[in-house]
């Protein structure tokens, strides 16, 4: 079990490292609108060269965020449906932590609010 957790943490770190780069996030944003060819992605990011876009797409493929399929002479890229599951599971722990704590704070504030009678004293 420990090895699984360690490898999950490493996988999540790889995904976090991949999405930490702004150009890769821009590629993910473009692919969130639908699948696109490599040429279309290059046109959407004119500040990057075709080789740079290809390198970023390779990183996104290697960490499991993007998949590619051939279509005649083109390569079509798409988001992987399960690509962000590991990150979502990791973030979920913190989401649950804060939900519990904020619920407790809300309950505390609701039970300790001064009544209008208290403010007249």
XYZ file of C-alpha atoms in Angstrom:
121
model
C 0.000 0.000 0.000
C 2.827 2.378 0.800
C 4.396 1.893 -2.629
C 1.084 2.682 -4.297
C 0.771 5.889 -2.314
C 4.356 6.856 -3.107
C 3.849 6.241 -6.830
C 0.529 8.112 -6.755
C 2.285 11.088 -5.168
C 5.005 10.947 -7.843
C 2.381 10.737 -10.606
C 0.512 13.688 -9.138
C 3.754 15.657 -8.889
C 4.443 14.912 -12.569
C 0.989 16.224 -13.483
C 1.444 19.301 -11.291
C 4.819 19.977 -12.896
C 3.258 19.614 -16.336
C 0.401 22.031 -15.642
C 2.679 24.501 -13.848
C 3.972 25.656 -17.226
C 1.726 28.431 -18.673
C 2.024 27.302 -22.310
C 0.902 23.786 -21.383
C -2.086 25.224 -19.542
C -2.903 27.217 -22.686
C -2.776 23.995 -24.709
C -5.061 22.267 -22.196
C -7.466 25.225 -22.366
C -7.544 24.970 -26.162
C -8.162 21.223 -26.017
C -10.942 21.728 -23.477
C -12.880 23.292 -26.381
C -12.476 20.102 -28.430
C -9.872 18.034 -30.195
C -7.458 19.852 -32.454
C -4.654 19.071 -34.840
C -1.086 19.975 -33.974
C -1.198 22.672 -36.665
C -4.317 24.226 -35.153
C -2.660 24.302 -31.744
C 0.423 25.992 -33.198
C -1.833 28.617 -34.829
C -3.584 29.245 -31.502
C -0.253 29.902 -29.775
C 1.651 32.096 -32.247
C 4.312 32.976 -29.680
C 5.497 29.340 -29.787
C 7.254 27.520 -32.582
C 5.928 24.225 -33.905
C 8.758 22.262 -32.214
C 8.003 23.978 -28.879
C 4.301 23.087 -29.130
C 5.265 19.496 -29.973
C 7.523 19.296 -26.910
C 4.758 20.629 -24.654
C 2.249 18.176 -26.139
C 4.695 15.317 -25.560
C 4.960 16.255 -21.861
C 1.164 16.422 -21.575
C 0.887 13.003 -23.258
C 3.531 11.461 -21.000
C 1.704 12.503 -17.822
C -1.601 11.255 -19.203
C -3.438 14.538 -19.731
C -3.611 14.379 -23.524
C -4.036 11.624 -26.086
C -3.189 11.672 -29.773
C -4.516 9.792 -32.774
C -3.408 9.831 -36.385
C -5.776 11.240 -39.002
C -4.245 10.856 -42.462
C -1.185 13.141 -42.386
C -2.256 14.957 -39.221
C -2.056 14.172 -35.533
C -5.221 14.977 -33.600
C -4.904 15.822 -29.913
C -7.617 15.566 -27.281
C -7.899 15.737 -23.519
C -7.981 12.366 -21.795
C -11.194 11.909 -19.866
C -9.369 10.460 -16.875
C -6.319 12.703 -17.149
C -7.035 14.894 -14.142
C -8.446 12.180 -11.859
C -5.229 11.874 -9.833
C -4.983 15.617 -9.295
C -8.680 15.794 -8.412
C -8.267 12.998 -5.843
C -5.266 14.752 -4.310
C -7.069 18.102 -4.168
C -10.178 16.349 -2.846
C -8.474 15.683 0.473
C -7.989 19.408 0.998
C -11.458 20.221 -0.296
C -12.958 17.835 2.288
C -10.702 19.229 5.047
C -11.776 22.809 4.381
C -15.423 21.876 3.919
C -15.443 20.275 7.396
C -13.673 23.218 9.001
C -15.781 25.855 7.304
C -18.967 23.969 8.235
C -17.792 23.868 11.852
C -17.020 27.600 11.750
C -20.425 28.350 10.251
C -22.103 26.298 12.991
C -20.035 28.038 15.675
C -20.895 31.491 14.345
C -24.574 30.606 14.048
C -24.727 29.406 17.650
C -22.770 32.328 19.082
C -24.436 35.204 17.221
C -25.666 37.868 19.624
C -29.422 38.148 19.737
C -31.082 41.561 19.383
C -31.714 41.440 23.139
C -27.964 41.034 23.798
C -27.162 44.141 21.775
C -29.537 46.291 23.896
C -27.627 45.586 27.073
